[in-house]
Short mmCIF file of C-alpha atoms in Angstrom, two decimals:
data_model
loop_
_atom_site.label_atom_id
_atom_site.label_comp_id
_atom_site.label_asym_id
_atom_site.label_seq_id
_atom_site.Cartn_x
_atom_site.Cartn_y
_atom_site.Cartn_z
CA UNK A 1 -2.07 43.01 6.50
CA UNK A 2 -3.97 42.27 3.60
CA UNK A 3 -2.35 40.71 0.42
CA UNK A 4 0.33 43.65 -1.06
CA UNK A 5 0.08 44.90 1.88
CA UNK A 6 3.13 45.07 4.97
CA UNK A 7 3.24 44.54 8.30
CA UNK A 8 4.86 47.30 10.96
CA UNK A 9 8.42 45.60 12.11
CA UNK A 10 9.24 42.39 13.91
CA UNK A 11 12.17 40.89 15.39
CA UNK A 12 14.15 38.38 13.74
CA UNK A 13 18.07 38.03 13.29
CA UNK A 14 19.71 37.31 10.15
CA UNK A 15 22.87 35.83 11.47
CA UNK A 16 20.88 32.69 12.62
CA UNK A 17 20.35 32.29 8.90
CA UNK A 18 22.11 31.92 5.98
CA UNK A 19 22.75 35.27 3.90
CA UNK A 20 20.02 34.61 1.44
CA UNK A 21 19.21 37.68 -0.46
CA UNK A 22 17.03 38.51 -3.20
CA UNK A 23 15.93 42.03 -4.20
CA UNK A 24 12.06 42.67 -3.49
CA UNK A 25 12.43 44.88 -6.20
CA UNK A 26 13.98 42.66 -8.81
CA UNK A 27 10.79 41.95 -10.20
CA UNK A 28 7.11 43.22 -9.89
CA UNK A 29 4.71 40.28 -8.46
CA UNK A 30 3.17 39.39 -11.74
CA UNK A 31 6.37 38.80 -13.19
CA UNK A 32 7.92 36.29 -11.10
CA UNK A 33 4.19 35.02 -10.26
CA UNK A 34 4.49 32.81 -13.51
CA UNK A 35 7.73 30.85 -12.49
CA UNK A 36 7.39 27.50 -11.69
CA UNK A 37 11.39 27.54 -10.24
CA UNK A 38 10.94 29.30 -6.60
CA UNK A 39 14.66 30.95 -5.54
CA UNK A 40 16.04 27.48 -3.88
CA UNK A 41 17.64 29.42 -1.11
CA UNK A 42 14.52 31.68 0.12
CA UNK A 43 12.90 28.18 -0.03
CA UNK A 44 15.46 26.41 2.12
CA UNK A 45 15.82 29.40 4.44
CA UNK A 46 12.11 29.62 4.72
CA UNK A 47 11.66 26.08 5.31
CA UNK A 48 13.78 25.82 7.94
CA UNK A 49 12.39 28.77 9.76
CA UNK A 50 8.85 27.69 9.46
CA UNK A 51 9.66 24.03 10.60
CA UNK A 52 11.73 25.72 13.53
CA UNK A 53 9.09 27.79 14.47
CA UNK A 54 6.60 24.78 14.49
CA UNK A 55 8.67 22.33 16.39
CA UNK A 56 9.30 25.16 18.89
CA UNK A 57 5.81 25.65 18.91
CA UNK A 58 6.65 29.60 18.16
CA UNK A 59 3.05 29.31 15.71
CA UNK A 60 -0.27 27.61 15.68
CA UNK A 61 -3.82 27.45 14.20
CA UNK A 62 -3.83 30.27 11.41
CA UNK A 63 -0.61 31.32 11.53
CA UNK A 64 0.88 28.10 11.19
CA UNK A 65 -1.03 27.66 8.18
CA UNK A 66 -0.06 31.08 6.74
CA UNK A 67 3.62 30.24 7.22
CA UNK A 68 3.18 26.67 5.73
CA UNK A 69 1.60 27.85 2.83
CA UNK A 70 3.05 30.75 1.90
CA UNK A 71 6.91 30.68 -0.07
CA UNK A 72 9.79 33.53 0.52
CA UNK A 73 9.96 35.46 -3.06
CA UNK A 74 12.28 38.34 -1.88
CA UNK A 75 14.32 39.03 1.26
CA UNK A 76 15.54 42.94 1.12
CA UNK A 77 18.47 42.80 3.73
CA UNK A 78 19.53 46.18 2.73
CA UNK A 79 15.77 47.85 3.75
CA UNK A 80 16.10 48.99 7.28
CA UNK A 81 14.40 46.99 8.54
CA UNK A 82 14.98 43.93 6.38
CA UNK A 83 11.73 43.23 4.10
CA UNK A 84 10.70 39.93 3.30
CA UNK A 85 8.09 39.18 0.78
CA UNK A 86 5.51 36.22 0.93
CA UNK A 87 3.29 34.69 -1.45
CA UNK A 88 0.29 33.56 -0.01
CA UNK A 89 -2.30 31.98 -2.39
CA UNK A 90 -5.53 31.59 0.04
CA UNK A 91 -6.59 34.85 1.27
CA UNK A 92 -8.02 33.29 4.44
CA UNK A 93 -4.83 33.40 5.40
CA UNK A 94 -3.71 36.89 5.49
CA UNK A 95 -5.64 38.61 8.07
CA UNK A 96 -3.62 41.78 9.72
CA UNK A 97 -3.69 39.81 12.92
CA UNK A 98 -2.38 36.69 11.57
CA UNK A 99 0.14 38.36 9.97
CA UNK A 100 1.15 40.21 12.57
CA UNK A 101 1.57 37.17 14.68
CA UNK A 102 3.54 35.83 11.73
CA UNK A 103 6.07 38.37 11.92
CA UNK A 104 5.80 38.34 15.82
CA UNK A 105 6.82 34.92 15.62
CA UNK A 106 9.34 35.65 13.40
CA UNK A 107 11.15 38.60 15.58
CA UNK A 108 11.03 36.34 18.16
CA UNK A 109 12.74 33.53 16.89
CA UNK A 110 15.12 35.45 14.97
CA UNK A 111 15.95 38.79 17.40
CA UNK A 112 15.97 41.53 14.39
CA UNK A 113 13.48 43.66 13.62
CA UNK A 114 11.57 43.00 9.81
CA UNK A 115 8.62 43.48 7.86
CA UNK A 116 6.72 41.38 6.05
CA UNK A 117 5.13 42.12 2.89
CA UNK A 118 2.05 39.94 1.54
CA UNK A 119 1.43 39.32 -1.69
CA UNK A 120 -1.23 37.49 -3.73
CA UNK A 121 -0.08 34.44 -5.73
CA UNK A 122 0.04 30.56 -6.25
CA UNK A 123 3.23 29.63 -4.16
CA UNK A 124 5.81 27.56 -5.43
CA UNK A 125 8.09 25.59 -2.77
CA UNK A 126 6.14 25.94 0.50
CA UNK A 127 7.02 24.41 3.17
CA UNK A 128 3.32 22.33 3.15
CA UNK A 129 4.11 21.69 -0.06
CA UNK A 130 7.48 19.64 0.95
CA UNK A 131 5.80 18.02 3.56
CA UNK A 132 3.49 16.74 1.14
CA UNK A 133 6.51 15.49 -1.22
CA UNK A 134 8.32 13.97 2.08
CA UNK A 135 5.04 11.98 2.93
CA UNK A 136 4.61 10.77 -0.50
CA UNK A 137 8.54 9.33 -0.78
CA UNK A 138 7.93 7.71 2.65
CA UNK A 139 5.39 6.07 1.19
CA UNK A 140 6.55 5.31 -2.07
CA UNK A 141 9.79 3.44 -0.34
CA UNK A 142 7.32 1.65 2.54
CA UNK A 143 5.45 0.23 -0.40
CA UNK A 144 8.68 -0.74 -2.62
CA UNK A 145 10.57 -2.15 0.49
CA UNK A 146 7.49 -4.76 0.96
CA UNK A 147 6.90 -5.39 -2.62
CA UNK A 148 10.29 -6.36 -3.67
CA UNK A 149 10.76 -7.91 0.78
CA UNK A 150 12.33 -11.70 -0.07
CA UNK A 151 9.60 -13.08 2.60
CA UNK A 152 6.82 -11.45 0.99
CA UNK A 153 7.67 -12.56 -2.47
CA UNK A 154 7.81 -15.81 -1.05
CA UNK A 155 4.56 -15.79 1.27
CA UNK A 156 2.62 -14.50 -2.05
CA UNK A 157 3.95 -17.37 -4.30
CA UNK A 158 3.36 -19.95 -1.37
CA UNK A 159 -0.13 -19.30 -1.10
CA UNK A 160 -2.75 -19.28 -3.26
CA UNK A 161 -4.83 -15.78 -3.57
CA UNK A 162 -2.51 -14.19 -0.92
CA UNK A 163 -2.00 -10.40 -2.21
CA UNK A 164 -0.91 -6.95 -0.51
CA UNK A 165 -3.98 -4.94 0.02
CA UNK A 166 -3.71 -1.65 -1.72
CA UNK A 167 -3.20 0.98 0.90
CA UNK A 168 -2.58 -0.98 3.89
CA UNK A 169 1.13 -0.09 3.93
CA UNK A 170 1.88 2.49 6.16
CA UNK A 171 5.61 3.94 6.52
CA UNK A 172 7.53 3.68 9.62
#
């Protein structure tokens, strides 16, 4: 389906997930395209659905990439069947066959029919994008934990020119 566009159904069941419900008629696209605050439970829900589908190895190549970079805007429980909205920025991404697997996926892994509905527009809260932020504190707290290390403090203060290497800290 191409962006503002919707897929037929899929499966997916929305007792595995919390009730997380937002109207995809509470706002038109362009409205809520402009807030920087995504809904934080579509972005939790989402997140966790995404990074279950990944570790369960449910989606790959293109599709994984659609469903990493796109955020939940709207879940329609009441639409028979359910409608959920994305907001995918790169339109690479939103081939009818990717997604189509997308929702495929979804069904699957959820066992309840939905659509999904595409539209165009810079994400906010992806699931990419708190991968990214995750990364970043790991490293953030490797670096801290061997700048302000006793040992280290000590080796660099026994020795003469000794220094920590920007970038050669790597988090465990």
């Amino acid at each position: 389906a191409a962006p503002g566009r919707s897929t037929g159904p899929a499966q997916a069941d929305a007792a595995a997930m919390p009730a997380a419900r937002e109207s995809a008629t509470d706002a038109p696209p362009e409205a809520d395209a402009g807030r920087h605050v995504a809904n934080p439970a579509l972005a939790d829900r989402w997140a966790a659905i995404v990074s279950r589908l990944v570790e369960q190895g449910a989606v790959s190549a293109l599709v994984r990439e659609l469903a990493m970079q796109s955020a939940l805007v709207g879940v329609d429980d009441g639409a028979s069947p359910p409608r959920w909205r994305l907001r995918v920025e790169r339109a690479s991404l939103c081939g009818a066959q990717t997604v189509e697997r997308l929702a495929t996926a979804l069904g699957q892994s959820l066992s309840q029919a939905l659509a999904l509905d595409i539209e165009p527009g810079r994400p906010h809260d992806t699931p990419a994008q708190r991968e990214a932020q995750a990364r970043e504190q790991r490293q953030r707290s490797a670096v801290q934990a061997i700048e302000t290390d006793p040992v280290v403090r000590q080796l660099l203060e026994q020795f003469e020119g000794a220094r920590i290497v920007p970038g050669s800290i790597k988090p465990l």
